[in-house]
Coordinates of C-alpha atoms in Angstrom, one line a residue:
Chain A
M12 CA -36.9 -47.5 -34.0
R13 CA -37.0 -45.1 -31.0
S14 CA -33.6 -46.2 -29.7
S15 CA -31.8 -45.0 -32.9
S16 CA -33.3 -41.5 -33.0
P17 CA -31.0 -38.6 -32.2
K18 CA -33.4 -37.3 -29.6
H19 CA -33.2 -40.6 -27.7
W20 CA -29.4 -40.6 -28.0
L21 CA -29.2 -37.1 -26.6
K22 CA -31.5 -38.0 -23.7
Q23 CA -29.3 -41.1 -22.9
S24 CA -26.1 -39.1 -22.9
L25 CA -27.6 -36.4 -20.7
L26 CA -28.8 -39.2 -18.3
Y27 CA -25.3 -40.7 -18.1
L28 CA -23.7 -37.3 -17.7
S29 CA -25.9 -36.4 -14.8
I30 CA -25.3 -39.7 -13.1
C31 CA -21.6 -39.2 -13.5
V32 CA -21.8 -35.7 -12.0
I33 CA -23.9 -36.9 -9.1
L34 CA -21.5 -39.8 -8.5
F35 CA -18.4 -37.6 -8.6
A36 CA -19.9 -35.2 -6.1
Y37 CA -21.1 -38.1 -4.0
L38 CA -17.7 -39.8 -3.8
F39 CA -15.7 -36.6 -3.6
P40 CA -15.0 -36.9 0.1
L41 CA -13.4 -40.3 -0.5
F42 CA -11.3 -38.8 -3.3
W43 CA -10.3 -35.9 -1.1
Q44 CA -9.1 -38.1 1.8
F45 CA -7.1 -40.2 -0.6
S46 CA -5.6 -37.1 -2.2
T47 CA -4.6 -35.7 1.2
S48 CA -3.0 -38.9 2.2
L49 CA -0.7 -38.6 -0.9
K50 CA 0.4 -35.0 -0.3
E51 CA 3.5 -33.7 1.3
S52 CA 2.9 -31.9 4.6
G53 CA 3.6 -28.5 3.0
E54 CA 1.0 -29.0 0.4
V55 CA -1.7 -30.3 2.8
F56 CA -2.2 -26.8 4.2
A57 CA -1.5 -24.9 1.0
G58 CA -3.1 -26.4 -2.0
Y59 CA -6.7 -27.5 -2.7
N60 CA -6.0 -29.4 -5.9
L61 CA -7.4 -32.9 -6.0
I62 CA -4.3 -34.3 -7.8
P63 CA -1.2 -33.7 -5.6
K64 CA 1.6 -31.8 -7.2
K65 CA 4.0 -34.4 -5.9
V66 CA 2.7 -37.8 -4.9
V67 CA 4.4 -39.2 -1.8
W68 CA 3.6 -42.3 0.2
D69 CA 5.5 -41.2 3.4
S70 CA 2.2 -40.6 5.2
Y71 CA 1.4 -44.3 4.9
A72 CA 4.7 -45.2 6.6
T73 CA 4.0 -42.7 9.4
A74 CA 0.5 -44.1 9.9
W75 CA 1.8 -47.7 9.7
S76 CA 4.4 -47.5 12.4
T77 CA 4.1 -44.2 14.3
F78 CA 0.4 -44.4 14.6
N79 CA 0.6 -48.1 15.3
I80 CA -1.9 -48.9 12.5
R81 CA -0.1 -52.1 11.8
Q82 CA -1.1 -53.5 15.2
Y83 CA -4.7 -52.3 14.9
L84 CA -5.0 -53.7 11.5
F85 CA -3.7 -57.1 12.7
N86 CA -6.2 -57.1 15.6
T87 CA -9.0 -56.1 13.3
V88 CA -8.3 -58.8 10.8
V89 CA -7.9 -61.6 13.4
V90 CA -11.1 -60.6 15.2
A91 CA -13.2 -60.0 12.1
A92 CA -12.1 -63.3 10.5
I93 CA -12.8 -65.4 13.6
V94 CA -16.1 -63.8 14.3
T95 CA -17.3 -64.2 10.7
F96 CA -16.3 -67.9 10.6
G97 CA -17.9 -68.6 14.0
T98 CA -21.0 -66.7 13.2
L99 CA -21.5 -68.7 10.0
L100 CA -21.1 -72.0 11.8
S101 CA -23.3 -71.2 14.7
C102 CA -26.0 -69.6 12.6
A103 CA -26.0 -72.4 10.1
M104 CA -26.3 -75.0 12.8
A105 CA -29.1 -73.2 14.7
G106 CA -30.9 -72.0 11.5
Y107 CA -31.1 -75.6 10.3
A108 CA -32.4 -76.9 13.6
F109 CA -35.1 -74.1 13.7
A110 CA -36.1 -74.7 10.2
R111 CA -36.1 -78.5 9.8
L112 CA -35.9 -80.4 13.1
R113 CA -38.8 -80.8 15.5
F114 CA -38.0 -80.6 19.2
P115 CA -39.9 -79.3 22.2
G116 CA -39.5 -75.5 22.8
R117 CA -38.3 -74.9 19.3
D118 CA -40.8 -72.2 18.4
F119 CA -40.7 -70.6 21.8
I120 CA -37.0 -70.2 21.6
F121 CA -37.2 -68.9 18.0
Y122 CA -39.8 -66.2 19.0
L123 CA -37.4 -65.2 21.8
Y124 CA -34.7 -64.6 19.2
L125 CA -37.1 -62.6 17.0
G126 CA -38.3 -60.6 20.0
T127 CA -34.8 -59.3 20.8
M128 CA -34.1 -58.1 17.3
M129 CA -35.5 -54.7 18.1
V130 CA -33.7 -54.3 21.4
P131 CA -31.0 -51.6 21.0
G132 CA -27.4 -52.5 21.7
A133 CA -27.1 -50.0 24.5
V134 CA -29.5 -52.2 26.6
T135 CA -27.2 -55.2 26.7
L136 CA -23.9 -53.2 26.8
I137 CA -23.3 -52.9 30.5
P138 CA -24.4 -56.4 31.7
A139 CA -22.5 -58.0 28.8
Y140 CA -19.4 -56.0 29.9
Y141 CA -19.9 -57.3 33.4
V142 CA -20.0 -60.9 32.2
I143 CA -16.7 -60.3 30.4
L144 CA -15.2 -58.8 33.5
K145 CA -16.4 -61.7 35.7
L146 CA -15.1 -64.3 33.2
N147 CA -11.8 -62.5 33.4
L148 CA -11.7 -61.9 29.7
A149 CA -11.5 -58.1 29.6
N150 CA -8.6 -56.9 27.5
S151 CA -8.3 -60.1 25.6
Y152 CA -9.2 -61.2 22.1
F153 CA -11.9 -63.3 23.6
A154 CA -13.7 -60.2 24.8
L155 CA -13.9 -59.0 21.2
I156 CA -14.8 -62.3 19.7
I157 CA -17.1 -64.4 22.0
P158 CA -20.1 -62.1 22.4
F159 CA -20.5 -61.9 18.6
I160 CA -19.9 -65.5 17.5
F161 CA -22.9 -67.0 19.1
G162 CA -26.4 -65.7 19.4
N163 CA -26.5 -63.6 16.3
A164 CA -30.3 -63.4 16.0
F165 CA -30.3 -61.9 12.5
G166 CA -28.0 -64.5 11.1
T167 CA -29.9 -67.3 12.6
F168 CA -33.1 -65.9 11.2
L169 CA -31.5 -65.5 7.7
M170 CA -30.2 -69.1 7.7
R171 CA -33.6 -70.5 8.9
Q172 CA -35.4 -68.7 6.2
Y173 CA -33.1 -70.2 3.6
Y174 CA -33.3 -73.7 5.0
L175 CA -37.1 -73.4 4.9
T176 CA -37.0 -73.0 1.1
I177 CA -35.1 -76.2 0.5
P178 CA -37.5 -79.1 -0.3
K179 CA -38.1 -81.5 2.6
D180 CA -37.8 -84.6 0.5
L181 CA -34.1 -83.9 0.0
A182 CA -33.3 -84.2 3.6
E183 CA -35.8 -87.0 4.2
S184 CA -34.3 -89.2 1.5
A185 CA -30.9 -88.8 3.1
T186 CA -32.2 -89.6 6.5
I187 CA -33.9 -92.8 5.2
D188 CA -30.6 -93.7 3.6
G189 CA -29.3 -94.0 7.1
A190 CA -27.5 -90.7 7.5
G191 CA -28.0 -89.1 10.9
Y192 CA -29.5 -85.6 11.3
L193 CA -26.1 -84.0 11.8
R194 CA -24.6 -85.8 8.8
T195 CA -27.6 -84.7 6.7
W196 CA -27.0 -81.1 7.8
W197 CA -23.2 -81.2 7.3
S198 CA -23.0 -83.0 4.0
I199 CA -26.2 -82.1 2.2
M200 CA -27.7 -78.9 3.7
L201 CA -24.5 -76.9 4.4
P202 CA -23.2 -77.2 0.9
L203 CA -26.6 -76.2 -0.5
S204 CA -26.7 -73.1 1.6
K205 CA -23.4 -71.7 0.3
P206 CA -25.0 -68.7 -1.4
T207 CA -26.8 -67.6 1.8
L208 CA -23.6 -68.3 3.8
A209 CA -21.7 -66.1 1.5
T210 CA -24.2 -63.2 1.9
L211 CA -24.3 -63.6 5.7
G212 CA -20.5 -63.9 5.7
V213 CA -19.8 -60.6 3.9
M214 CA -22.4 -58.7 5.9
T215 CA -21.0 -60.0 9.2
L216 CA -17.4 -59.2 8.1
V217 CA -18.2 -55.6 7.3
A218 CA -20.3 -55.1 10.5
Q219 CA -17.5 -56.6 12.6
W220 CA -14.7 -54.7 10.9
N221 CA -16.5 -51.4 11.5
S222 CA -18.0 -52.1 14.9
F223 CA -16.9 -49.6 17.5
I224 CA -18.8 -49.2 20.8
W225 CA -18.1 -52.7 22.2
P226 CA -14.4 -52.8 21.4
L227 CA -14.2 -49.3 22.8
V228 CA -15.6 -50.5 26.1
V229 CA -13.7 -53.8 26.5
T230 CA -10.2 -52.9 25.3
Q231 CA -8.0 -50.4 27.0
N232 CA -4.8 -52.1 26.3
P233 CA -3.3 -50.5 23.1
A234 CA -1.9 -53.8 21.9
L235 CA -5.5 -55.1 21.6
K236 CA -7.2 -52.1 20.0
V237 CA -9.0 -52.6 16.7
L238 CA -8.8 -50.0 14.0
A239 CA -12.0 -48.3 14.9
V240 CA -10.8 -47.8 18.5
G241 CA -7.3 -46.8 17.6
L242 CA -8.5 -44.3 15.1
S243 CA -11.1 -42.8 17.4
D244 CA -8.3 -41.8 19.8
F245 CA -7.5 -39.0 17.3
R246 CA -10.6 -37.2 18.5
L247 CA -8.6 -36.3 21.6
Y248 CA -5.5 -35.0 19.8
R249 CA -4.6 -31.5 18.7
N250 CA -2.3 -30.5 15.9
I251 CA -3.2 -33.5 13.8
Q252 CA -0.9 -34.5 10.9
W253 CA -3.8 -34.7 8.4
N254 CA -2.0 -36.5 5.7
A255 CA -0.9 -39.3 8.0
L256 CA -4.4 -39.5 9.5
M257 CA -5.9 -39.7 6.1
A258 CA -3.5 -42.5 5.3
A259 CA -4.6 -44.3 8.4
V260 CA -8.2 -43.8 7.4
M261 CA -7.4 -45.2 3.9
I262 CA -5.8 -48.3 5.5
A263 CA -8.9 -48.8 7.6
I264 CA -11.4 -48.7 4.7
V265 CA -9.5 -50.0 1.7
P266 CA -9.8 -53.7 2.7
M267 CA -13.6 -53.4 2.9
L268 CA -13.7 -51.6 -0.5
V269 CA -11.7 -54.4 -2.0
I270 CA -14.1 -56.9 -0.7
L271 CA -17.0 -54.8 -2.0
A272 CA -15.4 -54.8 -5.4
L273 CA -14.9 -58.6 -5.3
A274 CA -18.3 -59.5 -3.9
Q275 CA -20.6 -56.6 -5.0
K276 CA -23.4 -58.9 -5.9
L277 CA -23.5 -60.5 -2.4
F278 CA -23.7 -57.1 -0.8
I279 CA -26.5 -56.0 -3.1
K280 CA -28.3 -59.2 -2.3
G281 CA -27.8 -58.8 1.4
I282 CA -29.3 -55.3 1.3
Q283 CA -32.2 -56.4 -0.8
F284 CA -32.8 -59.4 1.4
S285 CA -33.0 -57.2 4.5
G286 CA -35.8 -55.2 2.8
V287 CA -37.7 -57.6 0.7
N288 CA -38.0 -60.5 3.3
R289 CA -39.7 -58.5 6.0
Chain B
M25 CA -55.4 -110.0 16.3
K26 CA -52.1 -110.7 17.8
T27 CA -50.4 -111.0 14.5
E28 CA -51.7 -107.6 13.5
M29 CA -50.5 -105.9 16.7
V30 CA -46.9 -106.8 16.2
P31 CA -46.1 -104.8 13.1
I32 CA -47.7 -101.7 14.5
Q33 CA -45.7 -101.9 17.7
N34 CA -42.6 -102.5 15.7
R35 CA -43.3 -99.4 13.6
R36 CA -43.9 -97.4 16.7
T37 CA -40.8 -98.2 18.7
P38 CA -38.2 -97.1 16.1
S39 CA -40.2 -93.9 15.4
A40 CA -40.2 -93.0 19.1
R41 CA -36.4 -93.6 19.1
H42 CA -36.3 -91.6 16.0
R43 CA -38.0 -88.7 17.6
W44 CA -35.6 -88.8 20.5
R45 CA -32.7 -88.6 18.1
E46 CA -34.3 -85.7 16.3
W47 CA -34.7 -83.8 19.6
L48 CA -31.1 -84.5 20.5
A49 CA -29.8 -83.3 17.2
G50 CA -32.0 -80.2 17.4
Y51 CA -30.7 -79.2 20.9
F52 CA -27.1 -80.0 19.9
L53 CA -27.3 -77.8 16.8
I54 CA -28.9 -74.8 18.6
L55 CA -26.8 -75.2 21.8
P56 CA -23.8 -72.9 21.0
N57 CA -26.0 -70.2 19.5
L58 CA -28.5 -70.5 22.3
L59 CA -25.8 -70.2 25.0
G60 CA -24.4 -67.1 23.4
F61 CA -27.9 -65.7 23.1
L62 CA -28.7 -66.4 26.7
I63 CA -25.5 -65.0 28.1
F64 CA -25.0 -62.0 26.0
M65 CA -28.5 -61.1 25.0
L66 CA -31.4 -62.4 27.1
A67 CA -29.7 -62.3 30.5
P68 CA -28.3 -58.8 29.9
I69 CA -31.7 -57.5 28.9
V70 CA -33.2 -58.7 32.1
A71 CA -30.2 -57.5 34.1
T72 CA -30.3 -54.0 32.6
I73 CA -33.9 -53.6 33.8
L74 CA -32.9 -54.8 37.3
I75 CA -29.7 -52.6 37.4
S76 CA -31.8 -49.6 36.4
F77 CA -33.4 -49.7 39.9
T78 CA -30.0 -49.8 41.6
N79 CA -27.1 -47.6 42.4
W80 CA -24.0 -49.4 41.0
D81 CA -20.5 -48.5 40.2
L82 CA -19.5 -51.8 38.7
I83 CA -17.2 -52.6 41.6
T84 CA -19.2 -52.6 44.9
V85 CA -22.5 -54.4 45.5
P86 CA -25.5 -52.7 43.8
K87 CA -27.9 -50.9 46.1
W88 CA -31.6 -51.0 45.4
V89 CA -32.9 -47.5 45.0
G90 CA -36.3 -48.0 43.4
F91 CA -37.1 -45.3 40.9
L92 CA -34.5 -42.9 42.0
N93 CA -32.4 -43.3 38.8
Y94 CA -35.4 -42.4 36.7
Q95 CA -36.2 -39.4 38.9
A96 CA -32.6 -38.2 38.8
L97 CA -32.5 -38.5 35.0
F98 CA -35.8 -36.6 34.6
Q99 CA -34.2 -33.8 36.6
D100 CA -31.0 -33.8 34.7
P101 CA -31.0 -31.1 32.0
I102 CA -28.3 -32.9 30.0
F103 CA -30.4 -36.0 29.8
W104 CA -33.3 -34.0 28.3
L105 CA -30.8 -32.2 26.0
S106 CA -29.4 -35.5 24.7
L107 CA -32.9 -36.8 24.2
K108 CA -33.9 -33.7 22.3
K109 CA -30.7 -33.8 20.1
T110 CA -31.3 -37.4 19.2
L111 CA -35.0 -36.9 18.3
L112 CA -34.1 -33.8 16.3
F113 CA -31.3 -35.8 14.5
T114 CA -33.7 -38.6 13.7
V115 CA -36.6 -36.4 12.6
V116 CA -34.4 -34.5 10.2
N117 CA -32.2 -37.5 9.1
V118 CA -34.8 -40.1 8.2
P119 CA -37.0 -38.1 5.8
I120 CA -34.1 -36.4 4.0
Q121 CA -32.3 -39.8 3.5
S122 CA -35.5 -41.5 2.2
F123 CA -36.3 -38.6 -0.1
L124 CA -32.8 -38.3 -1.6
A125 CA -32.5 -42.1 -1.9
L126 CA -35.9 -42.3 -3.7
L127 CA -34.8 -39.5 -6.1
V128 CA -31.6 -41.3 -7.0
A129 CA -33.3 -44.7 -7.2
V130 CA -35.9 -43.3 -9.6
L131 CA -33.1 -41.8 -11.7
L132 CA -31.3 -45.2 -11.8
N133 CA -34.4 -47.2 -12.4
R134 CA -34.1 -47.7 -16.2
K135 CA -32.2 -49.8 -18.6
L136 CA -28.7 -48.7 -17.8
R137 CA -25.7 -50.5 -19.0
A138 CA -23.5 -50.1 -16.0
L139 CA -26.2 -50.6 -13.3
N140 CA -24.2 -53.0 -11.2
L141 CA -21.2 -50.8 -11.3
L142 CA -23.3 -47.8 -10.3
R143 CA -24.9 -49.6 -7.4
T144 CA -21.5 -50.7 -6.2
L145 CA -20.2 -47.1 -6.4
F146 CA -23.2 -45.8 -4.5
I147 CA -22.7 -48.2 -1.5
M148 CA -19.0 -47.4 -1.2
P149 CA -19.5 -44.9 1.7
W150 CA -21.8 -47.3 3.5
I151 CA -19.1 -50.0 3.6
C152 CA -16.5 -47.6 5.1
M153 CA -15.9 -47.6 8.8
P154 CA -18.0 -44.8 10.4
V155 CA -15.1 -43.8 12.7
A156 CA -12.8 -43.4 9.8
I157 CA -15.4 -41.5 7.8
G158 CA -16.0 -39.2 10.7
L159 CA -12.3 -38.3 10.9
S160 CA -12.2 -37.8 7.2
W161 CA -15.0 -35.4 7.4
T162 CA -13.5 -33.5 10.3
W163 CA -10.7 -32.7 7.8
I164 CA -13.2 -31.5 5.2
Y165 CA -15.0 -29.5 7.9
N166 CA -11.8 -28.1 9.3
F167 CA -12.2 -24.4 10.0
E168 CA -8.9 -23.1 8.7
F169 CA -7.8 -25.6 6.1
G170 CA -10.9 -27.7 5.3
Y171 CA -12.1 -28.1 1.7
L172 CA -15.6 -26.9 2.4
N173 CA -14.4 -23.5 3.8
H174 CA -12.0 -23.2 0.9
L175 CA -15.0 -23.6 -1.4
L176 CA -16.9 -20.9 0.5
L177 CA -13.9 -18.5 0.4
S178 CA -13.4 -19.0 -3.3
L179 CA -17.1 -18.1 -3.8
G180 CA -16.4 -14.9 -1.9
L181 CA -18.2 -16.1 1.3
G182 CA -16.8 -16.3 4.8
R183 CA -15.6 -19.3 6.7
V184 CA -18.2 -21.3 8.6
G185 CA -17.5 -23.2 11.9
W186 CA -19.0 -26.4 10.7
L187 CA -18.0 -28.4 13.8
T188 CA -17.1 -25.5 16.1
S189 CA -20.4 -23.7 16.1
Q190 CA -23.0 -24.7 18.7
D191 CA -25.9 -24.3 16.3
L192 CA -24.3 -26.1 13.4
A193 CA -22.3 -29.0 14.7
L194 CA -25.2 -31.4 15.0
F195 CA -26.3 -30.7 11.5
S196 CA -22.8 -31.0 10.1
I197 CA -22.7 -34.5 11.6
L198 CA -26.1 -35.2 10.4
A199 CA -25.0 -34.4 6.8
V200 CA -22.3 -37.0 7.1
N201 CA -24.7 -39.5 8.3
V202 CA -27.1 -38.8 5.4
W203 CA -24.2 -39.1 3.0
E204 CA -22.7 -42.3 4.5
Y205 CA -25.9 -44.4 4.5
L206 CA -27.6 -43.0 1.4
G207 CA -26.3 -45.8 -0.8
W208 CA -27.9 -48.5 1.3
H209 CA -31.3 -46.9 0.9
I210 CA -30.8 -46.3 -2.8
I211 CA -30.1 -50.1 -3.3
L212 CA -33.1 -51.0 -1.3
L213 CA -35.5 -48.7 -3.0
L214 CA -34.1 -49.6 -6.4
A215 CA -34.9 -53.2 -5.7
A216 CA -38.4 -52.1 -4.7
L217 CA -38.8 -50.1 -7.9
Q218 CA -37.8 -53.1 -10.0
I219 CA -40.6 -55.2 -8.8
V220 CA -43.2 -52.7 -10.2
P221 CA -44.8 -54.7 -13.0
P222 CA -44.1 -52.8 -16.3
E223 CA -47.6 -53.9 -17.6
L224 CA -49.2 -51.5 -15.1
H225 CA -47.3 -48.6 -16.5
E226 CA -48.0 -49.6 -20.0
A227 CA -51.7 -49.9 -19.4
A228 CA -51.7 -46.4 -17.7
L229 CA -49.8 -45.0 -20.6
V230 CA -52.5 -46.2 -23.0
D231 CA -55.0 -44.5 -20.8
G232 CA -53.0 -41.3 -21.2
A233 CA -51.8 -40.9 -17.6
S234 CA -48.9 -38.5 -17.1
N235 CA -45.5 -39.5 -15.6
W236 CA -46.5 -37.8 -12.3
T237 CA -49.8 -39.5 -12.0
R238 CA -48.2 -42.9 -12.9
F239 CA -45.6 -42.3 -10.2
W240 CA -48.2 -41.6 -7.5
K241 CA -50.8 -44.1 -8.5
I242 CA -48.7 -47.0 -9.5
T243 CA -45.1 -46.7 -8.3
V244 CA -45.7 -45.4 -4.8
P245 CA -48.4 -47.9 -3.8
V246 CA -46.2 -50.8 -5.1
I247 CA -43.0 -49.7 -3.3
S248 CA -44.8 -48.5 -0.2
P249 CA -44.2 -51.7 1.9
I250 CA -40.4 -51.6 1.4
F251 CA -40.3 -47.8 1.7
F252 CA -42.2 -48.1 5.0
Y253 CA -39.9 -50.9 6.3
D254 CA -36.9 -48.8 5.3
L255 CA -38.3 -45.8 7.2
V256 CA -38.9 -47.8 10.4
V257 CA -35.5 -49.5 10.4
N258 CA -33.8 -46.3 9.6
M259 CA -35.6 -44.6 12.5
I260 CA -34.6 -47.3 15.0
N261 CA -31.0 -47.1 13.9
T262 CA -30.8 -43.3 13.9
L263 CA -32.1 -43.2 17.4
Q264 CA -29.0 -45.1 18.4
I265 CA -26.5 -42.8 16.6
F266 CA -23.1 -42.9 18.3
D267 CA -20.0 -43.4 16.2
L268 CA -20.1 -40.2 14.2
P269 CA -20.9 -37.7 17.1
I270 CA -18.2 -39.2 19.3
T271 CA -15.5 -39.2 16.7
M272 CA -16.3 -35.9 15.1
T273 CA -16.7 -33.6 18.1
N274 CA -16.8 -35.9 21.1
G275 CA -20.3 -34.6 21.8
G276 CA -19.3 -31.0 21.7
P277 CA -18.9 -28.1 21.3
G278 CA -20.4 -27.8 24.7
N279 CA -23.3 -30.3 24.5
A280 CA -24.1 -29.5 20.8
A281 CA -23.8 -33.1 19.7
R282 CA -24.2 -35.0 23.0
V283 CA -26.7 -37.5 21.6
F284 CA -28.5 -40.1 23.8
N285 CA -26.1 -43.0 23.3
L286 CA -23.1 -40.8 23.9
Y287 CA -24.4 -39.6 27.2
L288 CA -25.3 -43.1 28.1
Y289 CA -21.8 -44.3 27.4
Q290 CA -20.3 -41.4 29.5
K291 CA -22.7 -42.1 32.4
G292 CA -21.5 -45.7 32.4
F293 CA -17.9 -45.6 31.5
S294 CA -16.7 -42.1 32.4
F295 CA -18.8 -41.5 35.6
L296 CA -19.3 -45.2 36.4
Q297 CA -23.0 -44.7 37.2
M298 CA -24.1 -48.0 35.8
G299 CA -27.5 -47.7 37.4
Q300 CA -28.3 -44.5 35.5
A301 CA -26.7 -45.8 32.3
C302 CA -28.9 -48.9 32.4
T303 CA -31.9 -46.6 33.1
M304 CA -31.1 -44.7 29.9
G305 CA -30.9 -48.0 28.1
V306 CA -34.4 -49.0 29.3
I307 CA -35.7 -45.5 28.4
Q308 CA -34.2 -45.8 24.9
F309 CA -35.9 -49.1 24.3
G310 CA -39.2 -47.7 25.5
L311 CA -38.6 -44.7 23.1
I312 CA -38.0 -47.1 20.2
V313 CA -41.1 -49.1 21.0
I314 CA -43.3 -45.9 21.2
A315 CA -41.8 -44.3 18.1
T316 CA -42.3 -47.5 16.1
F317 CA -45.9 -47.7 17.4
I318 CA -46.6 -44.1 16.4
V319 CA -45.2 -44.6 12.9
F320 CA -47.2 -47.8 12.4
R321 CA -50.3 -46.1 13.7
Y322 CA -50.0 -43.0 11.4
L323 CA -48.1 -44.2 8.4
G324 CA -48.7 -48.0 8.5
S325 CA -52.3 -47.6 7.4
R326 CA -51.3 -45.9 4.2
V327 CA -49.0 -48.8 3.2
N328 CA -50.4 -50.9 0.4
Y329 CA -49.7 -54.6 0.9
D330 CA -51.9 -55.9 -1.9
V331 CA -50.0 -55.1 -5.1
S332 CA -46.7 -56.7 -4.5

């Protein structure tokens, strides 16, 4: 009855209109950077229209080869993909052991993990860098990958919480059937935890893609720089070609936006999980 | 007697073996993770505390200097400045972000057709690389050609040195930070709002409670645990702000945006004073512990953990 009244209809339209206005204003910076990346150099400094008078893609070519974005993108993809895969594997393994297997020292080790979750990254930065130097891994992909694959406390915690919710009988019946603990984990538990793995996977991928301070510290060699480090070099430049820089910025963020579009539910779940499961 | 003992022993032996196998499986499964944790987390934490008492340039052997690094930092005006900038940044950033996010979340918390799409659009800036976002905003903030000054000019106002003014630069960066992570807080608070039981609101409506009263008496208590959690995590993260200040102004102009982590990074990797950089790390951790304690002390008691 209420929903068909004109007053209600007007209220709904106003609500949608205000949300659209807020969203447009909120996302305007992203529109503006895209618009700049499509403009000719002459128009970049002259016009303030959101839709370019003439759409050109030259800036992308400049960014791709002159700014060396191609190399940075390649490095970022390789590192982020390997780290995500490794994190999933190591966290699923450890999470299962912490949740379901009994062994001496288990709880103590788990509390150590929890205890370090509040420690800021700056605390571990310098000794971790020294370890990488001593292992002769500085300026290599290993330096970017190894510290993140193992020992991700948040991921381990997330996986453990999930495995705790799976009924015990399920694993026990498999164990009685003669499957070993590792087989039980691999062939029964791991497939069951796919949804949580997917959430952890996308969250890790984004965090890794965007991470900055560690790659900045361990890579000086331009051939090994990831996008964040390569882009940050522009802070030192003068007379920036803004359209080409905005094209580089677009190349750096579009892959994550595509993943967001494909896996929006996983991200929303990830954010909610971080808040609701305190 | 004897015939009874046998089955018990038989049952015991395999179960002991069983336990062994469980131990082995457990250690095997946590081993890779634990090794990484020990080498890149636990050992570095201990090492940082030790290094903070030494003079070390990363190359030569560290020299034990006691509390000299702490003394030197406490006498270093830029250290205090970076601390002040970071605290100011946090104290302004966290409440504004929480308030704006709550506002939008309340607006979105109704039967909307495109809610999933709206949520996705709102977290778009969050998913973007902070370094890229920082550069994109330096273009918007650009003094001569930036969009923001163009807006001001077309309104008949003068240009503003968003990133070139000593007084303004930190706040311009802060605005970008608020903008970039707002979506995250909106999603979280929206999830909190959606666990508020509708029956509570309906009952209060019957009693004639106004929207405002219902918001304060029903909504706020129910969402308070998540709101409080969000506040604490946001505070801890903001105290570590680094990416935006370094990309947008490299800490400048002057020391206007030289936040704590940026100065720590420079101490370590520009001046190679690893001892002092580690000391700053230890101080930062102490700061986070104290700030968290204060927030729990003064706000934690107002959080309502019963309803949800």
